[in-house]
Structure formats: structure tokens, C-alpha cells
Amino acid sequence: MTLEVFLKQRIAAEGTLSVAQFMQEALSHPEYGYYQRQDPFGTQGDFITAPEISQVFGELLGIWCAVAWEGMGAPSAVALVELGPGRGTLMNDLLRGTKHIPHFHDALEVHLVETSPHLTTLQQQSLQKFHPMRFYWHQDITSLPQKPLFLVANELLDALPIHQYVKTNEGWREQGVGLHAETGAFLFEKMLPPKGVVLPKDMLEGAVVERCPAAVELVAAVSRHIASYGGAALFIDYGYEENGFKGTLQAVKSHRYHPVLEEVGNADLTAHVDFSALKQAAAKEKVAVYGTVPQSHLLEALGIEMRTKMLLQQMPREDWPLFLKGIERLVHPQAMGELFKVMAITAKEMPVPVGFEKE
Ligand code: SAH
């Protein structure tokens, strides 16, 4: 069965699904979901992420983690955690980039949180080279060890299912996905929002509000863990702090935008991350919350310029243009530099993390 057939059967049996239910199944169904597909990443795939663009990204995030660990007094037993590690590229670069930092690796146990069995296998293969370092895989964060954690999550939050609410001439409605009565094709339908969902008053018709309870709960849970055991976390994603009341659900296939309800299961589905909601969720816990800052700002604070110069000296001249193009994509304001934002969470007593300022 394909994802499309599975979803159509489910809608036929249960009725219209919310956008959140649809997105959850489309991306993360353990058998038919998009992240079970062979390889969505990279130039051959549908989209490319920062760690796949340049090794420098993971290396610099490693420096961020190591500096935060030192700021905590370099404790001897901590968990290095990545949420949604994709192909494992970021973790590879992070570990390689930090191997000369005295005692850091000896203190680490690496925990990867991944829902896709297929990607878990890829990660296991690519991280084998770090043996005898200890690696653990988790389906969700509830089983993380009771230790200080140093956590990174790149482009995870945008893959979590969102609810979309639309202001119509009859009031707020939740966006859902149903089936066309004649053709059987997927189509957007409006449903009554569940009771208890509080939506803004006085909005014009056509306004869209997106909510991602899964991201809010995840950030709150990471914050509680840090409040109890210490540590620091970085969340990197494209998103906003000021809601423009527009829908941001989008599909990307072969590096181009794609209609959301076409070729379901063969395109990536994401939504922009509402960082203001996440900051509020973290601020309710006993942690310090920083940002957001643009990705370029963080990478510059971590010394991307110096690292680039160093690597150029070590590589043949003919490799320079491609390498420099990658760096440019990470930091240029018209590429990922501004669109991607970074939020940090640390234990209250920790120093202000690199790249951020006291709020
Ligand atoms: N961080 C990687 C991959 C980003 S794609 C990179 O930057 O290249 C999103 C990743 O999150 C995939 O590995 C996907 O399988 C995983 N994922 C999706 N939902 C998840 C969830 N609820 N918990 C953990 N991982 C999840």
C-alpha cells in the first residue's frame, strides 16, 4: 500500500482529518511516512539542510556544546542529544570537530531521538566509526537519561504536525483534509475547531493561525529536563516570532515548492516554526531562554570565518568554489542566514551561551 492509499482509506473510514493528523501520518507513519523513504536529503533528494550543505555547520555546533559544557564546569557524565538527526551528518561533524577538546568525549554518552526506523539505521551505520563511544536511540525524549544534557535540533520542529485555524465569515474553522466526492482526490475542508482552543478575537476573514502543540510540549519537556539536571539546548529552524496570520504549511519536492495535497508521501511537508510560542513555553519552566538570533549570527559568533580559512588551507584549490558556496548558503541573508533562526535554552545558573545576549 502507498501512503496515499492508506490516507484515503483512513479518511473514507473516519471522515475528514485535521491538517495535524494528516501531516503526522504523511511524514512519520512508521511504514508509509515520508521519512521512511529511501533518502529525502541532499542534492539528489527533495531538500537540503545545513549539515548536508557544509561540514562546518556541525563542527561549529559542536564547539557551542563544548563551550556550554565547560561553562557548566565540565561535568564528567553528560548526555549529548540530537533530535531528528536525519542522515546523522550533523552528529558526525560535531563529534569529529570536538575530538581534540580535552575530556569532552570522555564525558559523553550520545543519545539520538528519531522516529523513522529507516533513518535510525542510516544513523547507526554512519556513527559506527566512533566506537567505543556509547550511542543510544530513542523514539521520544521521555527515555533520556537523568543527566545534564547538551542538545541540538536542526529542522526538527518544522516537521512536527501543526493545526491550522482559518477565520471564515462564519467564525473560526479548523482546516482539515477530506476527499472530493466524485474524483476521490484530497481536498481541504473546514471543520469546527475542538472546544478549548482559544483563538484571537477581531481577526479579518482569511486570517490563519497555526499551532503546533507537539513542538510546544517538546520544548517544555526539554526545558524541564534542563531545569532538573542542567545543560543547554539549541533549536534551529526557519520560522518567525511575529505571526503574520498566514498559513505556512508547504510541500517541497526535488528542491521546489509543490502543491501540498498532490503526490502525498513523495514530497516533504513542513510549516514555519512559531518561536514566540516556544519561547513562552520554555519561559514557564525554570530555565534561561535566549534568542531567537539569525543562524548567520550564531555561526559568525562561533568563528565560521576562521574555520573556513583554516579548511581552505587544507584543501586543493579546485575544491574552493564549491566549499565557499556552501558557507555562503549558510550565512548569506538571502539564503539560510536570516530565514533560519536559533533559540537557546540553558540552566539558569549557566553563563550566557555563545552567540546570544542576556535578555
Ligand atoms: N536534522 C537533520 C534532519 C532534518 S529532517 C538535518 O538537519 O539534516 C527531520 C528529522 O526529524 C528526520 O530525521 C525525521 O525522521 C525526524 N523526526 C520527525 N519527527 C520526529 C519526532 N517526533 N521525533 C524525533 N524525530 C523526528
Short mmCIF file of C-alpha atoms and ligand atoms in Angstrom, two decimals:
data_model
loop_
_atom_site.label_atom_id
_atom_site.label_comp_id
_atom_site.label_asym_id
_atom_site.label_seq_id
_atom_site.Cartn_x
_atom_site.Cartn_y
_atom_site.Cartn_z
CA MET A 1 0.00 0.00 0.00
CA THR A 2 1.16 3.57 -0.56
CA LEU A 3 0.74 6.46 1.86
CA GLU A 4 -1.85 8.00 -0.46
CA VAL A 5 -4.00 4.85 -0.45
CA PHE A 6 -3.58 4.47 3.32
CA LEU A 7 -4.69 8.07 3.96
CA LYS A 8 -7.64 7.83 1.57
CA GLN A 9 -8.85 4.66 3.29
CA ARG A 10 -8.49 6.32 6.66
CA ILE A 11 -10.46 9.41 5.59
CA ALA A 12 -13.13 7.22 3.98
CA ALA A 13 -13.48 5.32 7.26
CA GLU A 14 -13.12 8.14 9.82
CA GLY A 15 -14.05 11.29 7.93
CA THR A 16 -12.03 14.48 7.45
CA LEU A 17 -8.63 14.51 9.16
CA SER A 18 -7.18 17.64 10.71
CA VAL A 19 -4.12 19.06 8.96
CA ALA A 20 -2.16 17.92 12.04
CA GLN A 21 -3.32 14.30 11.72
CA PHE A 22 -2.64 14.40 8.00
CA MET A 23 0.85 15.84 8.45
CA GLN A 24 1.71 13.36 11.22
CA GLU A 25 0.84 10.35 9.06
CA ALA A 26 2.31 11.80 5.86
CA LEU A 27 5.69 12.36 7.47
CA SER A 28 6.03 9.86 10.26
CA HIS A 29 3.84 6.83 9.64
CA PRO A 30 6.26 4.01 10.56
CA GLU A 31 5.66 2.20 7.27
CA TYR A 32 4.34 4.65 4.67
CA GLY A 33 5.59 8.00 6.03
CA TYR A 34 7.83 10.30 4.03
CA TYR A 35 10.81 9.88 6.38
CA GLN A 36 10.73 6.15 5.69
CA ARG A 37 11.53 6.85 2.06
CA GLN A 38 14.92 5.99 0.72
CA ASP A 39 16.66 9.30 1.03
CA PRO A 40 14.90 12.64 1.02
CA PHE A 41 18.06 14.65 1.77
CA GLY A 42 20.77 16.17 -0.37
CA THR A 43 21.10 17.28 -3.97
CA GLN A 44 19.53 14.05 -5.28
CA GLY A 45 16.66 14.23 -2.83
CA ASP A 46 13.93 16.77 -2.17
CA PHE A 47 15.63 19.28 0.08
CA ILE A 48 19.00 20.05 1.57
CA THR A 49 19.69 21.01 5.16
CA ALA A 50 22.54 22.98 6.70
CA PRO A 51 24.59 19.96 7.88
CA GLU A 52 24.29 18.45 4.38
CA ILE A 53 25.49 21.73 2.82
CA SER A 54 28.70 22.08 4.83
CA GLN A 55 30.62 20.12 7.45
CA VAL A 56 31.32 23.44 9.17
CA PHE A 57 27.75 23.62 10.47
CA GLY A 58 28.04 20.51 12.67
CA GLU A 59 31.60 21.33 13.68
CA LEU A 60 30.58 24.75 14.97
CA LEU A 61 27.54 23.41 16.82
CA GLY A 62 29.96 21.01 18.47
CA ILE A 63 32.04 23.96 19.67
CA TRP A 64 28.85 25.53 21.04
CA CYS A 65 28.06 22.37 23.02
CA ALA A 66 31.63 22.01 24.29
CA VAL A 67 31.77 25.65 25.43
CA ALA A 68 28.42 25.25 27.22
CA TRP A 69 29.74 22.06 28.86
CA GLU A 70 32.85 23.92 30.02
CA GLY A 71 30.60 26.71 31.30
CA MET A 72 28.88 24.14 33.48
CA GLY A 73 32.26 23.19 34.98
CA ALA A 74 33.00 20.33 32.52
CA PRO A 75 30.98 17.63 34.36
CA SER A 76 32.24 14.09 33.78
CA ALA A 77 28.98 12.38 32.74
CA VAL A 78 26.59 14.16 30.38
CA ALA A 79 24.25 13.28 27.53
CA LEU A 80 24.88 14.76 24.10
CA VAL A 81 21.47 14.66 22.44
CA GLU A 82 20.27 15.24 18.91
CA LEU A 83 16.60 15.36 17.99
CA GLY A 84 15.71 14.32 14.42
CA PRO A 85 19.27 13.52 13.23
CA GLY A 86 18.35 12.75 9.58
CA ARG A 87 21.30 11.01 7.96
CA GLY A 88 23.49 11.53 11.03
CA THR A 89 25.69 14.06 9.25
CA LEU A 90 25.47 16.76 11.91
CA MET A 91 26.42 14.34 14.69
CA ASN A 92 29.35 13.02 12.64
CA ASP A 93 30.71 16.52 12.08
CA LEU A 94 30.02 17.54 15.67
CA LEU A 95 31.94 14.59 17.10
CA ARG A 96 34.82 14.86 14.64
CA GLY A 97 35.03 18.62 15.27
CA THR A 98 35.27 18.26 19.04
CA LYS A 99 37.59 15.29 19.40
CA HIS A 100 40.56 17.42 20.44
CA ILE A 101 38.71 19.20 23.23
CA PRO A 102 40.25 17.76 26.39
CA HIS A 103 37.96 15.36 28.28
CA PHE A 104 34.83 16.31 26.31
CA HIS A 105 34.35 12.99 24.54
CA ASP A 106 35.18 11.03 27.69
CA ALA A 107 32.26 12.75 29.40
CA LEU A 108 29.78 11.96 26.63
CA GLU A 109 27.09 9.45 26.09
CA VAL A 110 25.32 10.18 22.77
CA HIS A 111 21.52 9.95 22.56
CA LEU A 112 19.66 10.24 19.27
CA VAL A 113 15.92 10.73 19.17
CA GLU A 114 14.49 9.55 15.87
CA THR A 115 11.05 8.27 14.84
CA SER A 116 11.97 6.87 11.44
CA PRO A 117 13.28 3.27 11.57
CA HIS A 118 14.90 3.79 8.17
CA LEU A 119 16.84 6.89 9.24
CA THR A 120 17.77 5.22 12.55
CA THR A 121 19.55 2.50 10.55
CA LEU A 122 21.40 5.10 8.45
CA GLN A 123 22.50 6.90 11.62
CA GLN A 124 23.68 3.68 13.22
CA GLN A 125 25.79 2.86 10.17
CA SER A 126 27.36 6.28 9.86
CA LEU A 127 28.19 6.62 13.56
CA GLN A 128 29.80 3.19 13.95
CA LYS A 129 33.21 4.71 13.31
CA PHE A 130 33.12 6.42 16.71
CA HIS A 131 33.18 3.11 18.54
CA PRO A 132 33.71 2.65 21.55
CA MET A 133 31.71 5.83 22.23
CA ARG A 134 28.30 4.91 23.58
CA PHE A 135 25.25 5.64 21.38
CA TYR A 136 21.60 5.18 22.29
CA TRP A 137 18.49 5.63 20.14
CA HIS A 138 15.10 6.77 21.40
CA GLN A 139 11.66 7.16 19.86
CA ASP A 140 10.93 10.19 22.00
CA ILE A 141 12.60 12.20 24.74
CA THR A 142 10.86 10.59 27.70
CA SER A 143 13.56 7.91 27.96
CA LEU A 144 16.55 10.29 28.01
CA PRO A 145 18.88 9.68 30.98
CA GLN A 146 18.69 11.77 34.13
CA LYS A 147 21.91 13.63 33.33
CA PRO A 148 22.83 17.12 32.18
CA LEU A 149 22.03 17.34 28.50
CA PHE A 150 23.59 19.23 25.63
CA LEU A 151 21.05 19.11 22.86
CA VAL A 152 20.84 20.19 19.24
CA ALA A 153 17.85 20.00 16.92
CA ASN A 154 18.12 21.24 13.35
CA GLU A 155 15.00 21.29 11.20
CA LEU A 156 13.10 19.01 13.54
CA LEU A 157 10.44 21.41 14.79
CA ASP A 158 9.26 22.26 11.27
CA ALA A 159 8.41 18.59 10.73
CA LEU A 160 6.06 18.38 13.72
CA PRO A 161 2.34 18.44 12.93
CA ILE A 162 0.54 21.77 13.02
CA HIS A 163 -3.12 22.62 13.42
CA GLN A 164 -4.36 25.36 11.12
CA TYR A 165 -7.29 27.57 12.05
CA VAL A 166 -8.90 29.80 9.43
CA LYS A 167 -11.20 32.78 10.07
CA THR A 168 -14.25 32.38 7.81
CA ASN A 169 -17.40 34.51 7.52
CA GLU A 170 -18.95 32.06 10.00
CA GLY A 171 -16.13 32.30 12.54
CA TRP A 172 -13.00 30.22 13.18
CA ARG A 173 -12.76 26.85 11.49
CA GLU A 174 -10.08 24.19 11.65
CA GLN A 175 -8.51 23.26 8.34
CA GLY A 176 -8.88 19.61 7.51
CA VAL A 177 -8.22 17.24 4.64
CA GLY A 178 -11.10 15.29 3.11
CA LEU A 179 -11.84 13.60 -0.20
CA HIS A 180 -13.57 15.02 -3.26
CA ALA A 181 -16.97 13.30 -3.53
CA GLU A 182 -16.56 12.50 -7.24
CA THR A 183 -12.87 12.30 -8.03
CA GLY A 184 -11.73 10.95 -4.65
CA ALA A 185 -8.81 13.43 -4.67
CA PHE A 186 -7.63 15.04 -1.43
CA LEU A 187 -9.11 18.46 -0.74
CA PHE A 188 -9.03 21.00 2.08
CA GLU A 189 -12.21 21.14 4.17
CA LYS A 190 -13.26 23.26 7.10
CA MET A 191 -14.24 21.68 10.42
CA LEU A 192 -15.46 23.13 13.70
CA PRO A 193 -12.42 23.68 15.93
CA PRO A 194 -12.34 21.46 19.01
CA LYS A 195 -13.65 23.01 22.24
CA GLY A 196 -10.99 24.61 24.39
CA VAL A 197 -8.94 26.05 21.51
CA VAL A 198 -8.67 29.79 22.18
CA LEU A 199 -8.25 31.87 19.02
CA PRO A 200 -7.65 35.62 18.69
CA LYS A 201 -10.62 37.97 18.55
CA ASP A 202 -11.26 40.66 15.90
CA MET A 203 -9.38 38.96 13.09
CA LEU A 204 -10.25 39.62 9.47
CA GLU A 205 -11.71 36.89 7.31
CA GLY A 206 -8.96 34.82 5.74
CA ALA A 207 -6.59 35.09 8.72
CA VAL A 208 -4.80 31.84 9.52
CA VAL A 209 -3.44 30.82 12.92
CA GLU A 210 -1.11 27.86 13.20
CA ARG A 211 -0.48 25.94 16.40
CA CYS A 212 1.99 23.16 16.96
CA PRO A 213 1.23 21.53 20.32
CA ALA A 214 3.81 18.80 19.64
CA ALA A 215 6.60 21.41 19.39
CA VAL A 216 5.36 23.30 22.45
CA GLU A 217 5.27 20.11 24.52
CA LEU A 218 8.69 19.03 23.25
CA VAL A 219 10.36 22.34 24.12
CA ALA A 220 8.62 22.38 27.52
CA ALA A 221 9.82 18.84 28.25
CA VAL A 222 13.42 19.64 27.21
CA SER A 223 13.26 22.74 29.44
CA ARG A 224 12.05 20.72 32.42
CA HIS A 225 14.88 18.23 31.88
CA ILE A 226 17.42 21.06 31.81
CA ALA A 227 15.86 22.69 34.88
CA SER A 228 16.23 19.39 36.79
CA TYR A 229 19.59 18.08 35.57
CA GLY A 230 21.33 21.04 33.91
CA GLY A 231 22.61 21.57 30.39
CA ALA A 232 21.82 23.59 27.31
CA ALA A 233 19.81 23.20 24.10
CA LEU A 234 19.83 24.76 20.64
CA PHE A 235 16.81 24.69 18.36
CA ILE A 236 17.47 25.79 14.78
CA ASP A 237 14.73 26.17 12.23
CA TYR A 238 13.07 28.51 9.81
CA GLY A 239 10.31 30.38 11.46
CA TYR A 240 9.03 33.62 12.89
CA GLU A 241 8.45 35.43 16.15
CA GLU A 242 5.70 37.70 14.84
CA ASN A 243 2.78 35.80 13.45
CA GLY A 244 1.72 37.16 10.06
CA PHE A 245 -1.64 35.32 10.28
CA LYS A 246 -0.82 33.47 7.08
CA GLY A 247 -0.65 29.74 6.51
CA THR A 248 2.90 28.40 6.22
CA LEU A 249 2.25 24.72 5.52
CA GLN A 250 4.30 23.83 2.46
CA ALA A 251 5.47 20.86 0.46
CA VAL A 252 8.87 20.61 -1.19
CA LYS A 253 9.81 18.05 -3.80
CA SER A 254 13.06 17.99 -5.77
CA HIS A 255 14.01 21.38 -4.26
CA ARG A 256 10.82 23.12 -5.48
CA TYR A 257 7.59 24.09 -3.79
CA HIS A 258 4.88 21.60 -4.55
CA PRO A 259 1.09 21.61 -4.00
CA VAL A 260 0.51 20.21 -0.51
CA LEU A 261 -2.18 17.72 -1.50
CA GLU A 262 -0.52 16.38 -4.64
CA GLU A 263 1.75 13.33 -4.67
CA VAL A 264 1.24 12.94 -0.96
CA GLY A 265 4.08 10.88 0.51
CA ASN A 266 6.54 11.89 -2.21
CA ALA A 267 7.17 15.43 -1.01
CA ASP A 268 8.37 16.84 2.28
CA LEU A 269 5.75 18.70 4.31
CA THR A 270 6.78 21.42 6.74
CA ALA A 271 5.48 24.53 8.46
CA HIS A 272 7.33 27.58 9.74
CA VAL A 273 8.11 27.43 13.43
CA ASP A 274 6.33 29.83 15.78
CA PHE A 275 9.30 30.67 18.01
CA SER A 276 7.35 33.08 20.19
CA ALA A 277 5.05 30.23 21.29
CA LEU A 278 8.11 28.08 22.01
CA LYS A 279 9.85 30.81 23.98
CA GLN A 280 6.73 31.24 26.09
CA ALA A 281 6.58 27.50 26.74
CA ALA A 282 10.24 27.42 27.83
CA ALA A 283 9.90 30.56 29.95
CA LYS A 284 7.27 28.82 32.10
CA GLU A 285 9.95 26.38 33.27
CA LYS A 286 12.90 27.28 35.49
CA VAL A 287 15.41 27.84 32.67
CA ALA A 288 17.04 30.75 30.84
CA VAL A 289 15.75 31.31 27.30
CA TYR A 290 17.77 33.15 24.62
CA GLY A 291 17.08 34.36 21.10
CA THR A 292 15.99 33.97 18.56
CA VAL A 293 19.05 35.13 16.66
CA PRO A 294 19.60 34.59 12.93
CA GLN A 295 21.60 31.47 12.05
CA SER A 296 24.29 33.68 10.47
CA HIS A 297 24.75 35.47 13.79
CA LEU A 298 25.34 32.24 15.70
CA LEU A 299 27.74 30.82 13.10
CA GLU A 300 29.71 34.06 13.00
CA ALA A 301 29.96 34.14 16.80
CA LEU A 302 31.27 30.57 16.66
CA GLY A 303 34.04 31.60 14.27
CA ILE A 304 32.79 30.43 10.86
CA GLU A 305 35.17 32.85 9.15
CA MET A 306 38.27 31.49 10.85
CA ARG A 307 37.19 27.89 10.45
CA THR A 308 36.58 28.49 6.73
CA LYS A 309 40.04 29.98 6.24
CA MET A 310 41.61 27.08 8.07
CA LEU A 311 39.82 24.47 5.97
CA LEU A 312 40.64 26.29 2.72
CA GLN A 313 44.32 25.95 3.51
CA GLN A 314 43.89 22.21 3.87
CA MET A 315 42.04 21.58 0.59
CA PRO A 316 43.07 21.66 -3.07
CA ARG A 317 42.27 24.94 -4.83
CA GLU A 318 39.83 23.32 -7.23
CA ASP A 319 37.58 22.47 -4.26
CA TRP A 320 37.41 26.05 -3.02
CA PRO A 321 34.47 27.36 -5.11
CA LEU A 322 32.05 24.60 -4.06
CA PHE A 323 33.14 24.79 -0.44
CA LEU A 324 32.77 28.58 -0.34
CA LYS A 325 29.36 28.35 -1.99
CA GLY A 326 28.25 26.11 0.89
CA ILE A 327 29.48 28.58 3.52
CA GLU A 328 27.73 31.39 1.65
CA ARG A 329 24.44 29.47 1.70
CA LEU A 330 24.66 29.01 5.46
CA VAL A 331 25.24 32.66 6.32
CA HIS A 332 24.02 34.84 3.44
CA PRO A 333 20.90 36.80 4.42
CA GLN A 334 19.18 35.84 1.18
CA ALA A 335 19.99 32.15 1.63
CA MET A 336 19.64 30.49 5.06
CA GLY A 337 21.38 33.19 7.13
CA GLU A 338 18.30 35.20 8.11
CA LEU A 339 15.38 32.86 7.47
CA PHE A 340 16.79 30.30 9.86
CA LYS A 341 16.62 31.28 13.49
CA VAL A 342 18.14 29.88 16.63
CA MET A 343 16.73 29.67 20.14
CA ALA A 344 18.80 28.54 23.11
CA ILE A 345 17.71 27.20 26.48
CA THR A 346 20.15 26.75 29.36
CA ALA A 347 20.04 26.01 33.05
CA LYS A 348 19.53 29.26 34.98
CA GLU A 349 22.97 29.29 36.60
CA MET A 350 24.91 28.81 33.34
CA PRO A 351 26.82 31.61 31.61
CA VAL A 352 25.18 33.29 28.60
CA PRO A 353 25.77 30.88 25.69
CA VAL A 354 27.98 31.82 22.71
CA GLY A 355 26.04 33.77 20.07
CA PHE A 356 23.39 35.12 22.42
CA GLU A 357 22.99 38.08 24.73
CA LYS A 358 21.41 38.31 28.15
CA GLU A 359 17.70 39.06 27.70
N1 SAH B 1 18.40 17.29 11.44
C1 SAH B 1 18.56 16.69 10.14
C2 SAH B 1 17.23 16.16 9.54
C3 SAH B 1 16.07 17.08 9.46
S1 SAH B 1 14.62 16.31 8.78
C4 SAH B 1 19.22 17.67 9.20
O1 SAH B 1 19.34 18.84 9.57
O2 SAH B 1 19.63 17.27 8.12
C5 SAH B 1 13.69 15.89 10.21
C6 SAH B 1 14.21 14.74 11.01
O3 SAH B 1 13.39 14.62 12.18
C7 SAH B 1 14.17 13.38 10.35
O4 SAH B 1 15.29 12.65 10.81
C8 SAH B 1 12.85 12.80 10.88
O5 SAH B 1 12.75 11.43 10.75
C9 SAH B 1 12.91 13.28 12.30
N2 SAH B 1 11.64 13.36 13.04
C10 SAH B 1 10.42 13.71 12.58
N3 SAH B 1 9.53 13.74 13.59
C11 SAH B 1 10.21 13.41 14.71
C12 SAH B 1 9.86 13.28 16.10
N4 SAH B 1 8.62 13.49 16.52
N5 SAH B 1 10.83 12.94 16.98
C13 SAH B 1 12.10 12.71 16.56
N6 SAH B 1 12.49 12.82 15.27
C14 SAH B 1 11.55 13.16 14.36
#
